[in-house]
Amino acid sequence: MTSFEDDAETPLRVEPVFKQINDMATNDAIFQVDVGNVTINGMRYLQTNQQQRFTTSGWYATMGYALPAAIGAQAEFPDRQVWSISGDGGFAMVMQDILTQVKYHMPIINVVLTNESLGFIEAEQDDTKQPHSGVDLIDADYGAAATALGAEGYTVHTLDELKDAFAKAANRKGPVVIDVKISDLRPIPVEQLVLDPKTQDPAAVAEFVKKYHAESLIPLRQLLEDAGE
Ligand SMILES: Cc1ncc(C[n+]2csc(CCOP(=O)(O)OP(=O)(O)O)c2C)c(N)n1
Ligand SMILES: [Mg+2]
């Protein structure tokens, strides 16, 4: 297992990115989260409280949702801290609207999680035993692109750079874009977990547990049996 605290590790895992977001989030922050693996990670790792708000495009699953949703939230709640958190695919679809954030001096914090992949679809192709097709994305310097559009842009590869960019974003006057180069590690699936050697192939269970460091997860059957069902 890779360490979360290795300052030189690159590409970064996604967990330290959400730690930075949680550490910086204000008590009534609004998180607008895009569609993809980023949704799974947002659901798992954002530690939201009752005053904060979290939205995503849950029903239609519209990629490119987070950035315009953040604009809407910041327009409606100018005094609240607003985040747009998206994957590189979703961000690339709507990034021209950074111009809108610049035009209206909106201090939105846009986090781009660049894994050079349409990660969620790559995982679907794995699950359905298809070869990867059309899911690889080329890398781009989204921090520099944001700077060119008039925002404050950062592109980070390491934990040190990540902490530095977040510290600078705290003093922002207008929109900030933090492009974080992350690994393309798949989040633990949200579909069927392969955890139960009684009902699933024990070798597959062992492989799944190892891959996702899932040693502490209890199979649903076990939970129900323990509860006396
Ligand atoms: C407008 C639109 N097009 C396509 C899809 C299908 N789709 C769902 S997730 C996804 C990939 C998302 O990639 P990225 O934004 O890079 O996020 P990641 O999964 O890598 O975190 C795609 C293509 C969609 N939901 N919405
Ligand atoms: Mg991606």
mmCIF file of C-alpha atoms and ligand atoms in Angstrom:
data_model
loop_
_atom_site.group_PDB
_atom_site.id
_atom_site.type_symbol
_atom_site.label_atom_id
_atom_site.label_comp_id
_atom_site.label_asym_id
_atom_site.label_seq_id
_atom_site.Cartn_x
_atom_site.Cartn_y
_atom_site.Cartn_z
ATOM 1 C CA MET A 1 0.000 0.000 0.000
ATOM 2 C CA THR A 2 1.384 3.382 -0.889
ATOM 3 C CA SER A 3 1.810 5.886 1.883
ATOM 4 C CA PHE A 4 -0.447 8.953 2.044
ATOM 5 C CA GLU A 5 2.284 10.991 3.651
ATOM 6 C CA ASP A 6 5.122 10.508 1.195
ATOM 7 C CA ASP A 7 5.823 14.091 0.169
ATOM 8 C CA ALA A 8 7.455 13.109 -3.105
ATOM 9 C CA GLU A 9 4.920 10.523 -4.212
ATOM 10 C CA THR A 10 3.498 11.191 -7.654
ATOM 11 C CA PRO A 11 0.975 10.802 -9.043
ATOM 12 C CA LEU A 12 -0.895 11.392 -5.819
ATOM 13 C CA ARG A 13 -3.603 9.157 -4.471
ATOM 14 C CA VAL A 14 -6.963 10.838 -4.181
ATOM 15 C CA GLU A 15 -7.299 10.584 -0.389
ATOM 16 C CA PRO A 16 -4.820 13.347 0.509
ATOM 17 C CA VAL A 17 -6.595 15.663 -1.921
ATOM 18 C CA PHE A 18 -9.871 15.224 -0.057
ATOM 19 C CA LYS A 19 -8.024 15.647 3.237
ATOM 20 C CA GLN A 20 -6.865 19.074 2.041
ATOM 21 C CA ILE A 21 -10.399 19.933 0.949
ATOM 22 C CA ASN A 22 -11.866 18.830 4.299
ATOM 23 C CA ASP A 23 -9.204 20.761 6.214
ATOM 24 C CA MET A 24 -9.900 23.955 4.267
ATOM 25 C CA ALA A 25 -13.696 23.673 4.064
ATOM 26 C CA THR A 26 -15.672 26.186 6.068
ATOM 27 C CA ASN A 27 -18.614 25.144 8.243
ATOM 28 C CA ASP A 28 -21.168 26.085 5.597
ATOM 29 C CA ALA A 29 -19.184 25.244 2.471
ATOM 30 C CA ILE A 30 -21.015 24.116 -0.661
ATOM 31 C CA PHE A 31 -19.504 21.207 -2.612
ATOM 32 C CA GLN A 32 -20.518 20.727 -6.232
ATOM 33 C CA VAL A 33 -19.248 17.361 -7.387
ATOM 34 C CA ASP A 34 -18.998 16.108 -10.965
ATOM 35 C CA VAL A 35 -19.845 12.711 -12.413
ATOM 36 C CA GLY A 36 -17.417 9.803 -12.561
ATOM 37 C CA ASN A 37 -15.066 8.174 -10.098
ATOM 38 C CA VAL A 38 -14.956 11.664 -8.653
ATOM 39 C CA THR A 39 -18.562 11.163 -7.458
ATOM 40 C CA ILE A 40 -17.670 7.973 -5.593
ATOM 41 C CA ASN A 41 -14.647 9.616 -4.041
ATOM 42 C CA GLY A 42 -16.630 12.719 -3.114
ATOM 43 C CA MET A 43 -19.319 10.653 -1.418
ATOM 44 C CA ARG A 44 -16.750 8.678 0.511
ATOM 45 C CA TYR A 45 -14.208 11.272 1.491
ATOM 46 C CA LEU A 46 -15.955 14.635 1.891
ATOM 47 C CA GLN A 47 -16.766 14.945 5.581
ATOM 48 C CA THR A 48 -19.838 17.090 5.286
ATOM 49 C CA ASN A 49 -21.826 18.444 8.222
ATOM 50 C CA GLN A 50 -25.463 19.559 8.481
ATOM 51 C CA GLN A 51 -24.717 23.159 7.447
ATOM 52 C CA GLN A 52 -22.679 22.260 4.407
ATOM 53 C CA ARG A 53 -24.237 21.269 1.109
ATOM 54 C CA PHE A 54 -23.212 18.617 -1.391
ATOM 55 C CA THR A 55 -24.826 18.252 -4.787
ATOM 56 C CA THR A 56 -24.086 16.189 -7.854
ATOM 57 C CA SER A 57 -26.023 15.267 -10.969
ATOM 58 C CA GLY A 58 -27.476 12.158 -9.388
ATOM 59 C CA TRP A 59 -30.337 11.261 -11.670
ATOM 60 C CA TYR A 60 -29.078 12.238 -15.131
ATOM 61 C CA ALA A 61 -25.383 11.843 -14.248
ATOM 62 C CA THR A 62 -24.451 14.809 -16.379
ATOM 63 C CA MET A 63 -20.725 15.227 -16.713
ATOM 64 C CA GLY A 64 -19.644 18.850 -16.599
ATOM 65 C CA TYR A 65 -22.150 19.546 -13.819
ATOM 66 C CA ALA A 66 -19.874 20.708 -11.045
ATOM 67 C CA LEU A 67 -18.408 23.877 -12.524
ATOM 68 C CA PRO A 68 -21.657 25.565 -13.653
ATOM 69 C CA ALA A 69 -23.362 24.326 -10.477
ATOM 70 C CA ALA A 70 -20.640 26.063 -8.492
ATOM 71 C CA ILE A 71 -21.314 29.276 -10.422
ATOM 72 C CA GLY A 72 -24.991 29.004 -9.524
ATOM 73 C CA ALA A 73 -24.214 28.342 -5.876
ATOM 74 C CA GLN A 74 -21.754 31.221 -5.618
ATOM 75 C CA ALA A 75 -24.232 33.609 -7.278
ATOM 76 C CA GLU A 76 -26.943 32.592 -4.824
ATOM 77 C CA PHE A 77 -24.664 32.451 -1.770
ATOM 78 C CA PRO A 78 -21.910 35.035 -2.351
ATOM 79 C CA ASP A 79 -20.703 34.791 1.242
ATOM 80 C CA ARG A 80 -20.282 31.038 1.345
ATOM 81 C CA GLN A 81 -17.264 29.040 0.298
ATOM 82 C CA VAL A 82 -18.047 27.156 -2.922
ATOM 83 C CA TRP A 83 -16.151 24.218 -4.406
ATOM 84 C CA SER A 84 -16.283 22.635 -7.843
ATOM 85 C CA ILE A 85 -14.705 19.186 -7.759
ATOM 86 C CA SER A 86 -14.410 17.391 -11.077
ATOM 87 C CA GLY A 87 -12.456 14.836 -13.051
ATOM 88 C CA ASP A 88 -10.310 15.854 -15.993
ATOM 89 C CA GLY A 89 -12.965 14.621 -18.447
ATOM 90 C CA GLY A 90 -15.801 16.599 -16.881
ATOM 91 C CA PHE A 91 -13.690 19.712 -16.399
ATOM 92 C CA ALA A 92 -12.474 19.698 -20.014
ATOM 93 C CA MET A 93 -16.101 19.726 -21.186
ATOM 94 C CA VAL A 94 -16.981 23.007 -19.486
ATOM 95 C CA MET A 95 -13.743 24.724 -18.527
ATOM 96 C CA GLN A 96 -14.493 27.723 -20.725
ATOM 97 C CA ASP A 97 -16.933 28.803 -18.024
ATOM 98 C CA ILE A 98 -13.965 29.688 -15.836
ATOM 99 C CA LEU A 99 -14.361 32.897 -17.848
ATOM 100 C CA THR A 100 -17.750 33.422 -16.196
ATOM 101 C CA GLN A 101 -16.216 32.946 -12.755
ATOM 102 C CA VAL A 102 -13.511 35.469 -13.677
ATOM 103 C CA LYS A 103 -15.994 37.946 -15.127
ATOM 104 C CA TYR A 104 -18.073 37.968 -11.938
ATOM 105 C CA HIS A 105 -15.090 37.746 -9.559
ATOM 106 C CA MET A 106 -16.377 34.542 -8.014
ATOM 107 C CA PRO A 107 -13.968 33.075 -5.456
ATOM 108 C CA ILE A 108 -14.837 29.497 -6.376
ATOM 109 C CA ILE A 109 -12.253 26.819 -5.656
ATOM 110 C CA ASN A 110 -12.190 24.491 -8.662
ATOM 111 C CA VAL A 111 -10.393 21.222 -8.020
ATOM 112 C CA VAL A 112 -9.602 19.086 -11.065
ATOM 113 C CA LEU A 113 -8.641 15.471 -10.434
ATOM 114 C CA THR A 114 -6.536 14.557 -13.450
ATOM 115 C CA ASN A 115 -6.123 10.795 -13.830
ATOM 116 C CA GLU A 116 -5.790 11.003 -17.632
ATOM 117 C CA SER A 117 -8.832 8.779 -17.948
ATOM 118 C CA LEU A 118 -12.594 8.660 -18.153
ATOM 119 C CA GLY A 119 -12.027 6.591 -15.036
ATOM 120 C CA PHE A 120 -15.596 5.549 -14.320
ATOM 121 C CA ILE A 121 -16.082 4.217 -17.846
ATOM 122 C CA GLU A 122 -12.708 2.489 -17.757
ATOM 123 C CA ALA A 123 -13.974 0.643 -14.665
ATOM 124 C CA GLU A 124 -17.221 -0.270 -16.424
ATOM 125 C CA GLN A 125 -15.232 -1.682 -19.329
ATOM 126 C CA ASP A 126 -13.215 -3.770 -16.847
ATOM 127 C CA ASP A 127 -16.385 -5.052 -15.174
ATOM 128 C CA THR A 128 -17.915 -6.090 -18.477
ATOM 129 C CA LYS A 129 -14.666 -7.683 -19.684
ATOM 130 C CA GLN A 130 -14.224 -5.276 -22.566
ATOM 131 C CA PRO A 131 -10.917 -3.957 -23.794
ATOM 132 C CA HIS A 132 -10.375 -0.315 -22.902
ATOM 133 C CA SER A 133 -11.706 1.855 -25.657
ATOM 134 C CA GLY A 134 -11.950 5.621 -25.899
ATOM 135 C CA VAL A 135 -11.235 6.196 -22.220
ATOM 136 C CA ASP A 136 -7.657 7.473 -22.231
ATOM 137 C CA LEU A 137 -7.304 11.242 -21.987
ATOM 138 C CA ILE A 138 -4.207 13.231 -22.725
ATOM 139 C CA ASP A 139 -2.785 15.276 -19.905
ATOM 140 C CA ALA A 140 -2.988 19.040 -20.002
ATOM 141 C CA ASP A 141 -1.778 21.774 -17.706
ATOM 142 C CA TYR A 142 -5.175 22.937 -16.487
ATOM 143 C CA GLY A 143 -3.559 25.283 -13.970
ATOM 144 C CA ALA A 144 -1.797 27.153 -16.781
ATOM 145 C CA ALA A 145 -4.966 27.084 -18.894
ATOM 146 C CA ALA A 146 -6.932 28.625 -16.006
ATOM 147 C CA THR A 147 -4.293 31.299 -15.564
ATOM 148 C CA ALA A 148 -4.606 32.109 -19.250
ATOM 149 C CA LEU A 149 -8.356 32.540 -18.755
ATOM 150 C CA GLY A 150 -7.747 35.040 -15.948
ATOM 151 C CA ALA A 151 -8.120 32.781 -12.907
ATOM 152 C CA GLU A 152 -5.461 31.819 -10.405
ATOM 153 C CA GLY A 153 -4.191 28.440 -11.534
ATOM 154 C CA TYR A 154 -2.047 25.773 -9.915
ATOM 155 C CA THR A 155 -0.940 22.407 -11.213
ATOM 156 C CA VAL A 156 0.308 20.041 -8.553
ATOM 157 C CA HIS A 157 2.056 16.678 -8.649
ATOM 158 C CA THR A 158 3.176 16.077 -5.066
ATOM 159 C CA LEU A 159 1.830 16.442 -1.547
ATOM 160 C CA ASP A 160 4.071 19.444 -0.911
ATOM 161 C CA GLU A 161 2.784 21.197 -4.021
ATOM 162 C CA LEU A 162 -0.769 20.276 -3.065
ATOM 163 C CA LYS A 163 -0.463 21.815 0.408
ATOM 164 C CA ASP A 164 1.195 24.890 -1.046
ATOM 165 C CA ALA A 165 -1.562 25.421 -3.638
ATOM 166 C CA PHE A 166 -4.298 25.036 -1.012
ATOM 167 C CA ALA A 167 -2.537 27.510 1.284
ATOM 168 C CA LYS A 168 -2.396 30.031 -1.564
ATOM 169 C CA ALA A 169 -6.027 29.373 -2.500
ATOM 170 C CA ALA A 170 -7.018 30.423 1.013
ATOM 171 C CA ASN A 171 -6.021 34.013 0.109
ATOM 172 C CA ARG A 172 -7.788 34.055 -3.239
ATOM 173 C CA LYS A 173 -9.508 37.156 -4.568
ATOM 174 C CA GLY A 174 -11.290 35.431 -7.429
ATOM 175 C CA PRO A 175 -11.570 31.925 -8.902
ATOM 176 C CA VAL A 176 -8.845 29.386 -8.329
ATOM 177 C CA VAL A 177 -8.222 26.211 -10.315
ATOM 178 C CA ILE A 178 -6.116 23.506 -8.685
ATOM 179 C CA ASP A 179 -5.242 20.757 -11.150
ATOM 180 C CA VAL A 180 -4.097 17.743 -9.162
ATOM 181 C CA LYS A 181 -2.353 14.930 -11.010
ATOM 182 C CA ILE A 182 -3.701 11.778 -9.384
ATOM 183 C CA SER A 183 -3.201 8.084 -9.993
ATOM 184 C CA ASP A 184 -5.785 6.193 -12.005
ATOM 185 C CA LEU A 185 -6.468 3.787 -9.139
ATOM 186 C CA ARG A 186 -10.041 2.674 -9.216
ATOM 187 C CA PRO A 187 -12.113 3.417 -6.102
ATOM 188 C CA ILE A 188 -13.494 0.372 -4.347
ATOM 189 C CA PRO A 189 -16.556 -0.501 -6.456
ATOM 190 C CA VAL A 190 -20.018 0.698 -5.537
ATOM 191 C CA GLU A 191 -21.594 -2.351 -7.143
ATOM 192 C CA GLN A 192 -21.149 -5.887 -5.913
ATOM 193 C CA LEU A 193 -18.281 -6.341 -3.497
ATOM 194 C CA VAL A 194 -16.442 -9.647 -3.776
ATOM 195 C CA LEU A 195 -16.067 -10.275 -0.066
ATOM 196 C CA ASP A 196 -17.882 -13.469 0.845
ATOM 197 C CA PRO A 197 -15.979 -16.772 0.478
ATOM 198 C CA LYS A 198 -19.176 -18.642 1.385
ATOM 199 C CA THR A 199 -21.101 -17.437 -1.648
ATOM 200 C CA GLN A 200 -18.319 -16.326 -3.976
ATOM 201 C CA ASP A 201 -15.140 -17.862 -5.348
ATOM 202 C CA PRO A 202 -12.647 -17.729 -2.436
ATOM 203 C CA ALA A 203 -9.741 -16.995 -4.786
ATOM 204 C CA ALA A 204 -11.645 -14.047 -6.265
ATOM 205 C CA VAL A 205 -12.445 -12.834 -2.739
ATOM 206 C CA ALA A 206 -8.777 -13.012 -1.754
ATOM 207 C CA GLU A 207 -7.778 -11.073 -4.876
ATOM 208 C CA PHE A 208 -10.464 -8.413 -4.296
ATOM 209 C CA VAL A 209 -9.556 -7.940 -0.633
ATOM 210 C CA LYS A 210 -5.889 -7.573 -1.509
ATOM 211 C CA LYS A 211 -6.540 -5.163 -4.387
ATOM 212 C CA TYR A 212 -8.756 -2.830 -2.362
ATOM 213 C CA HIS A 213 -7.182 -3.292 1.080
ATOM 214 C CA ALA A 214 -10.630 -4.486 2.136
ATOM 215 C CA GLU A 215 -9.538 -6.612 5.099
ATOM 216 C CA SER A 216 -11.851 -4.829 7.516
ATOM 217 C CA LEU A 217 -14.980 -5.031 5.352
ATOM 218 C CA ILE A 218 -17.626 -7.532 6.496
ATOM 219 C CA PRO A 219 -19.770 -9.427 3.928
ATOM 220 C CA LEU A 220 -23.454 -8.439 3.963
ATOM 221 C CA ARG A 221 -24.473 -12.061 4.672
ATOM 222 C CA GLN A 222 -22.268 -12.006 7.766
ATOM 223 C CA LEU A 223 -23.761 -8.724 8.968
ATOM 224 C CA LEU A 224 -27.292 -10.101 8.548
ATOM 225 C CA GLU A 225 -26.428 -13.343 10.314
ATOM 226 C CA ASP A 226 -24.842 -11.443 13.175
ATOM 227 C CA ALA A 227 -27.984 -9.330 13.441
ATOM 228 C CA GLY A 228 -30.035 -12.541 13.719
ATOM 229 C CA GLU A 229 -31.783 -12.226 10.376
HETATM 230 C C1 LIG B 1 -22.455 14.364 -20.591
HETATM 231 C C2 LIG B 1 -22.020 12.974 -20.267
HETATM 232 N N1 LIG B 1 -21.310 12.265 -21.160
HETATM 233 C C3 LIG B 1 -20.904 11.023 -20.851
HETATM 234 C C4 LIG B 1 -21.234 10.448 -19.649
HETATM 235 C C5 LIG B 1 -20.788 9.035 -19.329
HETATM 236 N N2 LIG B 1 -19.745 9.096 -18.287
HETATM 237 C C6 LIG B 1 -20.026 8.906 -16.959
HETATM 238 S S1 LIG B 1 -18.662 9.063 -15.989
HETATM 239 C C7 LIG B 1 -17.684 9.365 -17.334
HETATM 240 C C8 LIG B 1 -16.213 9.587 -17.180
HETATM 241 C C9 LIG B 1 -15.854 10.704 -16.244
HETATM 242 O O1 LIG B 1 -14.486 11.001 -16.419
HETATM 243 P P1 LIG B 1 -13.766 12.108 -15.564
HETATM 244 O O2 LIG B 1 -14.552 13.362 -15.590
HETATM 245 O O3 LIG B 1 -12.350 12.209 -15.993
HETATM 246 O O4 LIG B 1 -13.892 11.521 -14.078
HETATM 247 P P2 LIG B 1 -13.212 10.192 -13.452
HETATM 248 O O5 LIG B 1 -14.204 9.069 -13.643
HETATM 249 O O6 LIG B 1 -11.930 9.930 -14.184
HETATM 250 O O7 LIG B 1 -13.036 10.550 -12.002
HETATM 251 C C10 LIG B 1 -18.424 9.330 -18.538
HETATM 252 C C11 LIG B 1 -17.859 9.510 -19.906
HETATM 253 C C12 LIG B 1 -22.003 11.214 -18.754
HETATM 254 N N3 LIG B 1 -22.358 10.725 -17.551
HETATM 255 N N4 LIG B 1 -22.371 12.469 -19.056
HETATM 256 MG MG MG B 2 -10.638 11.367 -15.164
#
